[in-house]
Amino acid sequence: MATFSEGSCDAVVIGAGHAGCEAALALARTGQKTVVLTLNLDSVGFMPCNPSVGGTAKGHLVREIDALGGEMGVCADKCAIQYRMLNEGKGAAVQSLRAQVDKNRYHTEMKRTLEHTENLRIIQAEAAEVLVSEGKVTGVRTAYGGMITCRAVVIATGVYLCSRTITGTHVRETGPNGFERATLLTQNLVGLGFHVRRFKTGTPARLDGRTVDYQALACQPGENVYPFSFLSDGVPSEQTPCHLAYTNPETHNIILSNLDRAPLYNGEIHAAGPRYCPSIETKVVRFKEKERHQLFLEPEGADTTEVYVQGLSTSLPHDLQKEVYRSVKGLEHCEIVRYAYAIEYDCVDATDLLPTLEYKRVEGLYLAGQINGTSGYEEAAAQGLMAGLNASLKLRGLPPLVLRRDQAYIGVLIDDLVTKGTEEPYRMMTSRAEFRLTLRQDNADERLTEIGYRAGLATEERYARFLERMAQKEHTMSALNARAEQRLADELVQKHGFPPLNAGVTYADLIRRGMEISELCQTFGIFSEIPKDVLLACETEIKYAGYLKRTEDEIERAKKMEEKPLPKDLDYETIAGLRLEAREKLNRIRPLNFGQASRISGVSPADIAVLMIYLSLKK
C-alpha cells in the first residue's frame, strides 16, 4: 500500500472513547499538538453499555478526574437527567455519586469539546502500527497508509481490538453496538513484546419504554445532591425517575433449562468475564439459592423511548431473551429494540507498564482504559487522563506524575493494574482502597486540584473555584466551633433522646453527638450560603476526626516504604534467600520502591525483609 504523510504532531491518541477523550484533552490543553484517531466519529465519547456515570467507587474517580482538570464530570453534569447518592445510609467513605445521563447528548457534548479544543485534530481512521526506532516512539501508520510523525502515543482502543459479539450461536466480527472493529493493531502490540490476552464483557437488552408497565414497578426518583464537577453550580430540580424490577423463579427456570444454548456454558465463549458485573446466566447458576435478582430500568435519554435494563446482561439467543425479559413483572408485554450480546476483545497485561502507564520497553508509548484490562467508563477515563498528562509532562521535559494509594482512587487503580495485574476485567471498588476514609468524594479537590494546576491541566478558573471553596470550608469549620443557642440546642438533643444539657455546646459538639449538619442548618438558621458538599465535608471531618487521625498515621508509615527506592538494574535472580516465585515476579514487574514490591502478588513479607538486608549489606 502506498504511504502518504498525515503530518506531524507531538502526540497521537489511538481511540476516542472515555480514555481516549481524556488523554487527548490532557495533552492538547497542556500545549501539545495532538491527533486523535477514531474508527468512527459517531463513537466519540460513546456509551455502549449503561447510560450512567459514577456509582460505587466510580463516583470517586469522576470527582478526582474533575479535580485534576479532566472533562468527564463537566460533560456528565451537562447531560444528567437524574442524580442519586449511593450508600447514603453508610459511612462517608463509601458514599458514591451516580448520575443517569442522556447518552446521545453525552457523545455530542464530548465530541463538540474535542472539536473546539486548541491543538487537537480528529481523524477517522484505523491505526495499523505504532512506529518505533531505537526503543522510542516515532509515529503511527494508519490502515490507509497515512503516516503521522510524533514523539508520544497513547493507545486507548477500548473493547475494539479484534472484537466479536456473541448472541446464542450468532457470532459477528464487530465492535460494540455494531460499530466497526479494529483488526490490525494487535499483531503490532505482540511484535512490540506485549502479553496479549482475551477478555469478555456484555450488555443487556434495550426495551421500548412504551411497552413497560411502570405501575407494576417501584419508582426510584432522583435526589437533590451535589454535581460531579467542582465547576458546576448544582443539579437540575426536575429529574427523570428510574424503576426497580426483579427476576423470579420463572426467569431462573427459563435460563437453567436452556444452558445448552448459553454461549457462556456451551463452550462458545472462552474469554475471562467480569466477576462484579456478571451476566444473568452466571448469577442464576452461581447463586441458585436466591429467588430473585434486582434490576434497574434506566432511561437512555430525553429524546428516546429506549430503556436500559441494568442487571439483566445476557448472551442468550434472541428467542430466549424475549422469554427471559417477559417473565419479569412489569415487562410481560415488553418489546426489545436492541437485543443483548456478549463481546470478546484483545487487551494487554498491564504489569508490562510503568506506574506512569508508559510501556517499559518503548519510550513514549502509553496505554489507557479497557486495553489495560479494566471495565467501566470511569476507570477508563481516569487512566486516559493520567496517560495523557504523563505523556505531556514527558514531552515538556518535566517529572512524571504518579498518584500514591493514599492520594487518590486513581492511584489505587493504576497501582493495582501495574503491580498486581488482573486476570479478569478490573472494576474499582471502595474496598480496594485501604485509606478510603481520606479518599472521599467531598475532598477530591483538596487532594488533587493543586497537583493538576501545577501540572498545567487544571485551569485558572478551576483553581480560583478551589481557593474559594477552601475559604468557605475554613469559615464553616470556624463557625461550627461557636456556641449554639442554648434553648434550641436543648430542644434538639432532647428530640434525639438525650438528657437536657448542663452547659453550653458548640455546633461541632452536636455533630459529635450524632446530629446531622442539615438538621443544624434548619434548626438554627445557619449556613444557608454554604454549598451542600462543603457542609458535608465539614460534618465528616468533625464526626470522624479520631479515625482520620489514625488513618493519617497509617499513611505516614506507608509513605516510608514508598520512599525507599529499589535500584532499576537490580537482578533479583542473584539474591540468595528470595523465593523462586518472588524472584520471577520482581524481575517481571521491576517495582520502583519497597512499597510497590510489597504489594506484588507472590512477594511475601519475608522476601521484603531479605531485600532490605541485601541492599543494606550492599551499601
mmCIF file of C-alpha atoms in Angstrom, residues 257-594:
data_model
loop_
_atom_site.group_PDB
_atom_site.id
_atom_site.type_symbol
_atom_site.label_atom_id
_atom_site.label_comp_id
_atom_site.label_asym_id
_atom_site.label_seq_id
_atom_site.Cartn_x
_atom_site.Cartn_y
_atom_site.Cartn_z
ATOM 1 C CA SER A 257 -33.423 -25.187 31.334
ATOM 2 C CA ASN A 258 -31.531 -23.726 28.386
ATOM 3 C CA LEU A 259 -27.897 -23.636 29.489
ATOM 4 C CA ASP A 260 -27.029 -25.772 26.461
ATOM 5 C CA ARG A 261 -27.936 -22.722 24.351
ATOM 6 C CA ALA A 262 -25.987 -20.278 26.536
ATOM 7 C CA PRO A 263 -22.595 -19.354 24.986
ATOM 8 C CA LEU A 264 -21.092 -18.981 28.452
ATOM 9 C CA TYR A 265 -21.851 -22.629 29.206
ATOM 10 C CA ASN A 266 -21.733 -24.425 25.845
ATOM 11 C CA GLY A 267 -18.125 -23.501 25.005
ATOM 12 C CA GLU A 268 -18.708 -20.636 22.572
ATOM 13 C CA ILE A 269 -17.151 -18.102 24.959
ATOM 14 C CA HIS A 270 -13.724 -18.792 26.475
ATOM 15 C CA ALA A 271 -12.552 -15.298 27.479
ATOM 16 C CA ALA A 272 -12.477 -14.127 31.122
ATOM 17 C CA GLY A 273 -15.545 -12.100 32.055
ATOM 18 C CA PRO A 274 -16.202 -9.528 34.809
ATOM 19 C CA ARG A 275 -16.724 -11.007 38.275
ATOM 20 C CA TYR A 276 -18.556 -7.985 39.694
ATOM 21 C CA CYS A 277 -20.937 -7.346 36.796
ATOM 22 C CA PRO A 278 -21.827 -10.874 35.625
ATOM 23 C CA SER A 279 -24.453 -11.956 33.139
ATOM 24 C CA ILE A 280 -27.849 -13.105 34.387
ATOM 25 C CA GLU A 281 -26.904 -16.675 33.398
ATOM 26 C CA THR A 282 -23.868 -16.520 35.700
ATOM 27 C CA LYS A 283 -25.868 -15.041 38.572
ATOM 28 C CA VAL A 284 -28.592 -17.687 38.325
ATOM 29 C CA VAL A 285 -26.100 -20.567 38.148
ATOM 30 C CA ARG A 286 -23.775 -19.202 40.832
ATOM 31 C CA PHE A 287 -26.488 -18.132 43.292
ATOM 32 C CA LYS A 288 -29.082 -20.879 42.936
ATOM 33 C CA GLU A 289 -30.411 -20.224 46.427
ATOM 34 C CA LYS A 290 -31.508 -16.685 45.508
ATOM 35 C CA GLU A 291 -35.142 -16.409 44.466
ATOM 36 C CA ARG A 292 -34.715 -13.067 42.733
ATOM 37 C CA HIS A 293 -32.135 -10.589 41.429
ATOM 38 C CA GLN A 294 -32.648 -6.836 41.377
ATOM 39 C CA LEU A 295 -32.942 -4.994 38.052
ATOM 40 C CA PHE A 296 -32.835 -1.255 37.319
ATOM 41 C CA LEU A 297 -34.724 0.202 34.377
ATOM 42 C CA GLU A 298 -32.799 3.285 33.277
ATOM 43 C CA PRO A 299 -33.938 5.709 30.535
ATOM 44 C CA GLU A 300 -31.308 6.097 27.789
ATOM 45 C CA GLY A 301 -32.054 9.762 27.299
ATOM 46 C CA ALA A 302 -34.586 12.554 26.963
ATOM 47 C CA ASP A 303 -35.019 12.125 23.203
ATOM 48 C CA THR A 304 -35.625 8.366 23.055
ATOM 49 C CA THR A 305 -38.005 5.723 24.424
ATOM 50 C CA GLU A 306 -35.158 3.200 24.852
ATOM 51 C CA VAL A 307 -34.734 1.794 28.352
ATOM 52 C CA TYR A 308 -31.605 0.032 29.629
ATOM 53 C CA VAL A 309 -32.202 -2.974 31.930
ATOM 54 C CA GLN A 310 -29.240 -2.993 34.289
ATOM 55 C CA GLY A 311 -28.693 -6.388 35.908
ATOM 56 C CA LEU A 312 -30.027 -8.435 33.002
ATOM 57 C CA SER A 313 -26.942 -8.696 30.798
ATOM 58 C CA THR A 314 -27.014 -11.861 28.675
ATOM 59 C CA SER A 315 -25.718 -13.574 25.545
ATOM 60 C CA LEU A 316 -28.680 -15.960 25.167
ATOM 61 C CA PRO A 317 -30.304 -16.330 21.722
ATOM 62 C CA HIS A 318 -32.936 -13.753 20.806
ATOM 63 C CA ASP A 319 -35.923 -16.065 21.316
ATOM 64 C CA LEU A 320 -34.775 -16.931 24.853
ATOM 65 C CA GLN A 321 -34.005 -13.312 25.625
ATOM 66 C CA LYS A 322 -37.598 -12.403 24.846
ATOM 67 C CA GLU A 323 -38.829 -15.163 27.184
ATOM 68 C CA VAL A 324 -36.486 -14.098 29.979
ATOM 69 C CA TYR A 325 -37.377 -10.410 29.816
ATOM 70 C CA ARG A 326 -41.126 -11.042 29.560
ATOM 71 C CA SER A 327 -41.028 -13.296 32.629
ATOM 72 C CA VAL A 328 -40.277 -10.237 34.792
ATOM 73 C CA LYS A 329 -43.209 -8.497 36.467
ATOM 74 C CA GLY A 330 -43.912 -5.245 34.635
ATOM 75 C CA LEU A 331 -42.171 -6.448 31.463
ATOM 76 C CA GLU A 332 -44.780 -9.049 30.409
ATOM 77 C CA HIS A 333 -45.524 -7.184 27.174
ATOM 78 C CA CYS A 334 -42.158 -5.509 26.618
ATOM 79 C CA GLU A 335 -40.701 -5.130 23.153
ATOM 80 C CA ILE A 336 -36.931 -5.395 22.718
ATOM 81 C CA VAL A 337 -35.461 -2.751 20.406
ATOM 82 C CA ARG A 338 -31.812 -3.806 20.838
ATOM 83 C CA TYR A 339 -31.005 -7.348 21.903
ATOM 84 C CA ALA A 340 -28.285 -8.106 24.452
ATOM 85 C CA TYR A 341 -24.906 -9.545 23.487
ATOM 86 C CA ALA A 342 -21.526 -10.518 24.899
ATOM 87 C CA ILE A 343 -18.331 -9.096 23.424
ATOM 88 C CA GLU A 344 -14.812 -10.538 23.425
ATOM 89 C CA TYR A 345 -11.743 -8.398 22.737
ATOM 90 C CA ASP A 346 -7.965 -8.254 22.978
ATOM 91 C CA CYS A 347 -6.242 -6.469 25.862
ATOM 92 C CA VAL A 348 -2.790 -6.497 27.448
ATOM 93 C CA ASP A 349 -1.227 -7.442 30.767
ATOM 94 C CA ALA A 350 -0.850 -4.066 32.488
ATOM 95 C CA THR A 351 2.139 -5.283 34.504
ATOM 96 C CA ASP A 352 4.061 -4.534 31.282
ATOM 97 C CA LEU A 353 3.563 -0.843 32.154
ATOM 98 C CA LEU A 354 5.248 1.615 34.495
ATOM 99 C CA PRO A 355 3.133 3.433 37.114
ATOM 100 C CA THR A 356 3.010 6.338 34.633
ATOM 101 C CA LEU A 357 1.201 3.935 32.216
ATOM 102 C CA GLU A 358 4.213 4.102 29.875
ATOM 103 C CA TYR A 359 5.316 0.807 28.318
ATOM 104 C CA LYS A 360 8.532 -0.454 29.915
ATOM 105 C CA ARG A 361 10.105 -1.404 26.578
ATOM 106 C CA VAL A 362 9.216 1.599 24.407
ATOM 107 C CA GLU A 363 9.771 5.193 25.481
ATOM 108 C CA GLY A 364 6.817 7.446 24.733
ATOM 109 C CA LEU A 365 4.235 4.651 24.372
ATOM 110 C CA TYR A 366 1.349 4.797 26.883
ATOM 111 C CA LEU A 367 -1.751 2.609 27.288
ATOM 112 C CA ALA A 368 -5.028 3.536 28.957
ATOM 113 C CA GLY A 369 -8.520 2.144 29.509
ATOM 114 C CA GLN A 370 -10.003 -1.254 28.771
ATOM 115 C CA ILE A 371 -6.938 -2.312 26.787
ATOM 116 C CA ASN A 372 -5.273 -2.483 30.230
ATOM 117 C CA GLY A 373 -7.865 -4.990 31.446
ATOM 118 C CA THR A 374 -10.311 -2.680 33.204
ATOM 119 C CA SER A 375 -14.077 -2.358 32.826
ATOM 120 C CA GLY A 376 -16.151 0.797 33.103
ATOM 121 C CA TYR A 377 -16.204 4.299 31.661
ATOM 122 C CA GLU A 378 -14.824 5.886 34.822
ATOM 123 C CA GLU A 379 -11.794 3.571 35.182
ATOM 124 C CA ALA A 380 -11.008 4.202 31.512
ATOM 125 C CA ALA A 381 -11.305 7.982 31.778
ATOM 126 C CA ALA A 382 -9.063 8.074 34.867
ATOM 127 C CA GLN A 383 -6.329 6.134 33.085
ATOM 128 C CA GLY A 384 -6.725 8.240 29.960
ATOM 129 C CA LEU A 385 -6.190 11.444 31.888
ATOM 130 C CA MET A 386 -3.095 10.086 33.656
ATOM 131 C CA ALA A 387 -1.589 8.609 30.473
ATOM 132 C CA GLY A 388 -2.196 11.802 28.509
ATOM 133 C CA LEU A 389 -0.894 14.023 31.297
ATOM 134 C CA ASN A 390 2.236 11.900 31.802
ATOM 135 C CA ALA A 391 2.901 11.886 28.056
ATOM 136 C CA SER A 392 2.587 15.681 28.100
ATOM 137 C CA LEU A 393 4.884 16.040 31.106
ATOM 138 C CA LYS A 394 7.492 13.897 29.352
ATOM 139 C CA LEU A 395 7.228 15.936 26.150
ATOM 140 C CA ARG A 396 7.669 19.117 28.213
ATOM 141 C CA GLY A 397 10.730 17.706 29.972
ATOM 142 C CA LEU A 398 9.007 17.675 33.376
ATOM 143 C CA PRO A 399 8.931 14.943 36.068
ATOM 144 C CA PRO A 400 6.116 12.347 35.735
ATOM 145 C CA LEU A 401 3.005 12.295 37.902
ATOM 146 C CA VAL A 402 2.326 9.117 39.888
ATOM 147 C CA LEU A 403 -0.502 9.365 42.412
ATOM 148 C CA ARG A 404 0.004 7.317 45.552
ATOM 149 C CA ARG A 405 -2.620 4.981 47.023
ATOM 150 C CA ASP A 406 -3.172 7.433 49.872
ATOM 151 C CA GLN A 407 -3.698 10.347 47.436
ATOM 152 C CA ALA A 408 -6.454 9.091 45.147
ATOM 153 C CA TYR A 409 -8.587 6.210 43.987
ATOM 154 C CA ILE A 410 -6.815 6.806 40.670
ATOM 155 C CA GLY A 411 -3.581 5.914 42.453
ATOM 156 C CA VAL A 412 -5.138 2.697 43.785
ATOM 157 C CA LEU A 413 -6.487 1.791 40.342
ATOM 158 C CA ILE A 414 -3.209 2.228 38.487
ATOM 159 C CA ASP A 415 -1.081 0.670 41.219
ATOM 160 C CA ASP A 416 -3.336 -2.404 41.266
ATOM 161 C CA LEU A 417 -3.049 -2.757 37.487
ATOM 162 C CA VAL A 418 0.708 -2.315 37.078
ATOM 163 C CA THR A 419 1.723 -4.060 40.319
ATOM 164 C CA LYS A 420 -0.782 -6.886 40.776
ATOM 165 C CA GLY A 421 -2.236 -7.210 37.280
ATOM 166 C CA THR A 422 -5.688 -8.680 36.720
ATOM 167 C CA GLU A 423 -6.980 -11.983 35.373
ATOM 168 C CA GLU A 424 -10.474 -10.596 34.673
ATOM 169 C CA PRO A 425 -11.958 -7.189 33.811
ATOM 170 C CA TYR A 426 -10.958 -4.962 36.736
ATOM 171 C CA ARG A 427 -13.571 -2.821 38.458
ATOM 172 C CA MET A 428 -12.843 -0.130 41.025
ATOM 173 C CA MET A 429 -14.451 -0.702 44.439
ATOM 174 C CA THR A 430 -14.184 1.174 47.719
ATOM 175 C CA SER A 431 -12.887 -1.995 49.406
ATOM 176 C CA ARG A 432 -9.737 -1.845 47.235
ATOM 177 C CA ALA A 433 -8.651 1.426 48.876
ATOM 178 C CA GLU A 434 -7.049 0.888 52.271
ATOM 179 C CA PHE A 435 -7.149 4.643 53.014
ATOM 180 C CA ARG A 436 -10.697 5.209 51.768
ATOM 181 C CA LEU A 437 -11.717 7.368 54.729
ATOM 182 C CA THR A 438 -9.359 10.085 53.479
ATOM 183 C CA LEU A 439 -10.212 9.474 49.797
ATOM 184 C CA ARG A 440 -13.759 10.783 49.949
ATOM 185 C CA GLN A 441 -15.698 12.445 47.145
ATOM 186 C CA ASP A 442 -16.092 15.667 49.093
ATOM 187 C CA ASN A 443 -12.341 16.328 49.397
ATOM 188 C CA ALA A 444 -11.192 15.333 45.894
ATOM 189 C CA ASP A 445 -10.274 18.926 45.072
ATOM 190 C CA GLU A 446 -8.303 19.309 48.314
ATOM 191 C CA ARG A 447 -6.270 16.259 47.391
ATOM 192 C CA LEU A 448 -5.749 16.877 43.676
ATOM 193 C CA THR A 449 -6.558 20.324 42.273
ATOM 194 C CA GLU A 450 -3.220 21.818 43.368
ATOM 195 C CA ILE A 451 -1.484 18.868 41.637
ATOM 196 C CA GLY A 452 -3.499 19.343 38.441
ATOM 197 C CA TYR A 453 -2.832 23.090 38.484
ATOM 198 C CA ARG A 454 0.934 22.627 38.878
ATOM 199 C CA ALA A 455 0.896 20.101 36.012
ATOM 200 C CA GLY A 456 -0.749 22.727 33.787
ATOM 201 C CA LEU A 457 -4.076 20.921 33.346
ATOM 202 C CA ALA A 458 -6.389 22.480 35.947
ATOM 203 C CA THR A 459 -7.323 25.943 34.665
ATOM 204 C CA GLU A 460 -7.142 29.305 36.421
ATOM 205 C CA GLU A 461 -10.943 29.234 36.737
ATOM 206 C CA ARG A 462 -10.859 25.820 38.374
ATOM 207 C CA TYR A 463 -8.065 26.852 40.719
ATOM 208 C CA ALA A 464 -9.933 30.033 41.715
ATOM 209 C CA ARG A 465 -13.041 27.937 42.488
ATOM 210 C CA PHE A 466 -10.867 25.634 44.585
ATOM 211 C CA LEU A 467 -9.451 28.534 46.613
ATOM 212 C CA GLU A 468 -12.945 29.946 47.117
ATOM 213 C CA ARG A 469 -14.211 26.569 48.315
ATOM 214 C CA MET A 470 -11.308 26.199 50.733
ATOM 215 C CA ALA A 471 -12.105 29.641 52.162
ATOM 216 C CA GLN A 472 -15.756 28.621 52.577
ATOM 217 C CA LYS A 473 -14.732 25.438 54.337
ATOM 218 C CA GLU A 474 -12.328 27.224 56.680
ATOM 219 C CA HIS A 475 -15.031 29.757 57.553
ATOM 220 C CA THR A 476 -17.586 26.984 58.173
ATOM 221 C CA MET A 477 -15.257 24.911 60.369
ATOM 222 C CA SER A 478 -14.539 28.001 62.443
ATOM 223 C CA ALA A 479 -18.238 28.844 62.757
ATOM 224 C CA LEU A 480 -19.075 25.277 63.813
ATOM 225 C CA ASN A 481 -16.894 25.753 66.884
ATOM 226 C CA ALA A 482 -19.080 28.645 68.050
ATOM 227 C CA ARG A 483 -21.641 28.225 70.841
ATOM 228 C CA ALA A 484 -25.124 27.156 69.754
ATOM 229 C CA GLU A 485 -28.183 28.945 71.185
ATOM 230 C CA GLN A 486 -28.856 27.114 74.468
ATOM 231 C CA ARG A 487 -32.652 26.831 74.211
ATOM 232 C CA LEU A 488 -32.650 25.457 70.651
ATOM 233 C CA ALA A 489 -29.748 23.131 71.443
ATOM 234 C CA ASP A 490 -31.647 21.753 74.475
ATOM 235 C CA GLU A 491 -34.744 21.100 72.385
ATOM 236 C CA LEU A 492 -32.675 19.372 69.703
ATOM 237 C CA VAL A 493 -30.767 16.997 71.992
ATOM 238 C CA GLN A 494 -33.962 16.043 73.848
ATOM 239 C CA LYS A 495 -35.655 15.385 70.495
ATOM 240 C CA HIS A 496 -32.867 12.856 69.836
ATOM 241 C CA GLY A 497 -33.394 11.167 73.204
ATOM 242 C CA PHE A 498 -30.525 12.784 75.127
ATOM 243 C CA PRO A 499 -30.943 14.349 78.621
ATOM 244 C CA PRO A 500 -31.052 18.160 78.868
ATOM 245 C CA LEU A 501 -27.731 19.966 78.553
ATOM 246 C CA ASN A 502 -25.928 21.024 81.738
ATOM 247 C CA ALA A 503 -23.746 23.521 79.895
ATOM 248 C CA GLY A 504 -23.398 25.256 76.567
ATOM 249 C CA VAL A 505 -22.344 23.292 73.477
ATOM 250 C CA THR A 506 -20.890 24.161 70.094
ATOM 251 C CA TYR A 507 -22.393 23.134 66.788
ATOM 252 C CA ALA A 508 -19.444 20.745 66.423
ATOM 253 C CA ASP A 509 -20.356 19.125 69.756
ATOM 254 C CA LEU A 510 -23.872 18.476 68.450
ATOM 255 C CA ILE A 511 -22.451 16.828 65.333
ATOM 256 C CA ARG A 512 -20.288 14.579 67.530
ATOM 257 C CA ARG A 513 -23.472 13.576 69.378
ATOM 258 C CA GLY A 514 -24.947 12.311 66.088
ATOM 259 C CA MET A 515 -26.891 15.347 64.786
ATOM 260 C CA GLU A 516 -26.672 15.937 61.053
ATOM 261 C CA ILE A 517 -25.424 19.263 59.794
ATOM 262 C CA SER A 518 -28.523 19.665 57.620
ATOM 263 C CA GLU A 519 -30.635 19.481 60.796
ATOM 264 C CA LEU A 520 -28.452 22.112 62.484
ATOM 265 C CA CYS A 521 -28.859 24.413 59.497
ATOM 266 C CA GLN A 522 -32.629 24.065 59.691
ATOM 267 C CA THR A 523 -32.864 24.385 63.486
ATOM 268 C CA PHE A 524 -30.521 27.334 63.957
ATOM 269 C CA GLY A 525 -30.960 29.033 60.567
ATOM 270 C CA ILE A 526 -27.248 28.921 59.748
ATOM 271 C CA PHE A 527 -25.011 28.330 56.693
ATOM 272 C CA SER A 528 -27.697 28.979 54.069
ATOM 273 C CA GLU A 529 -24.999 30.437 51.775
ATOM 274 C CA ILE A 530 -22.591 27.466 52.057
ATOM 275 C CA PRO A 531 -22.696 24.787 49.288
ATOM 276 C CA LYS A 532 -24.013 21.373 50.305
ATOM 277 C CA ASP A 533 -20.799 19.473 49.572
ATOM 278 C CA VAL A 534 -18.759 21.912 51.705
ATOM 279 C CA LEU A 535 -21.133 21.390 54.639
ATOM 280 C CA LEU A 536 -20.946 17.613 54.279
ATOM 281 C CA ALA A 537 -17.140 17.741 54.142
ATOM 282 C CA CYS A 538 -17.060 19.708 57.397
ATOM 283 C CA GLU A 539 -19.528 17.326 59.027
ATOM 284 C CA THR A 540 -17.435 14.304 58.037
ATOM 285 C CA GLU A 541 -14.177 15.760 59.352
ATOM 286 C CA ILE A 542 -15.767 16.545 62.725
ATOM 287 C CA LYS A 543 -17.607 13.234 63.009
ATOM 288 C CA TYR A 544 -14.623 11.055 62.031
ATOM 289 C CA ALA A 545 -11.785 13.142 63.500
ATOM 290 C CA GLY A 546 -10.361 10.267 65.558
ATOM 291 C CA TYR A 547 -10.461 7.787 62.694
ATOM 292 C CA LEU A 548 -8.933 10.336 60.319
ATOM 293 C CA LYS A 549 -6.006 10.883 62.696
ATOM 294 C CA ARG A 550 -5.422 7.130 62.893
ATOM 295 C CA THR A 551 -5.545 6.863 59.088
ATOM 296 C CA GLU A 552 -3.040 9.707 58.739
ATOM 297 C CA ASP A 553 -0.635 7.807 60.984
ATOM 298 C CA GLU A 554 -1.030 4.701 58.807
ATOM 299 C CA ILE A 555 -0.395 6.792 55.687
ATOM 300 C CA GLU A 556 2.841 8.137 57.165
ATOM 301 C CA ARG A 557 4.052 4.605 57.856
ATOM 302 C CA ALA A 558 3.170 3.524 54.305
ATOM 303 C CA LYS A 559 4.993 6.544 52.863
ATOM 304 C CA LYS A 560 8.244 5.399 54.430
ATOM 305 C CA MET A 561 8.080 2.204 52.346
ATOM 306 C CA GLU A 562 7.271 4.198 49.200
ATOM 307 C CA GLU A 563 10.247 6.474 49.841
ATOM 308 C CA LYS A 564 12.726 3.562 49.849
ATOM 309 C CA PRO A 565 13.662 3.172 46.155
ATOM 310 C CA LEU A 566 14.856 -0.032 44.556
ATOM 311 C CA PRO A 567 17.735 0.068 42.035
ATOM 312 C CA LYS A 568 16.442 -0.053 38.451
ATOM 313 C CA ASP A 569 19.150 -2.501 37.392
ATOM 314 C CA LEU A 570 18.794 -4.884 40.349
ATOM 315 C CA ASP A 571 18.931 -8.550 39.253
ATOM 316 C CA TYR A 572 16.643 -10.334 41.694
ATOM 317 C CA GLU A 573 17.737 -13.753 40.397
ATOM 318 C CA THR A 574 21.106 -13.272 42.094
ATOM 319 C CA ILE A 575 19.706 -12.550 45.578
ATOM 320 C CA ALA A 576 20.049 -15.584 47.811
ATOM 321 C CA GLY A 577 17.145 -16.052 50.191
ATOM 322 C CA LEU A 578 14.445 -14.822 47.835
ATOM 323 C CA ARG A 579 11.912 -17.494 46.928
ATOM 324 C CA LEU A 580 11.763 -18.521 43.261
ATOM 325 C CA GLU A 581 8.293 -17.008 42.773
ATOM 326 C CA ALA A 582 9.421 -13.725 44.314
ATOM 327 C CA ARG A 583 12.480 -13.573 42.057
ATOM 328 C CA GLU A 584 10.364 -14.154 38.944
ATOM 329 C CA LYS A 585 7.692 -11.610 39.920
ATOM 330 C CA LEU A 586 10.178 -8.937 40.981
ATOM 331 C CA ASN A 587 12.190 -9.280 37.777
ATOM 332 C CA ARG A 588 8.994 -9.054 35.724
ATOM 333 C CA ILE A 589 7.303 -6.133 37.495
ATOM 334 C CA ARG A 590 10.514 -4.181 38.268
ATOM 335 C CA PRO A 591 8.986 -2.293 41.254
ATOM 336 C CA LEU A 592 10.158 1.268 41.807
ATOM 337 C CA ASN A 593 10.261 1.037 45.611
ATOM 338 C CA PHE A 594 9.729 -1.255 48.583
#
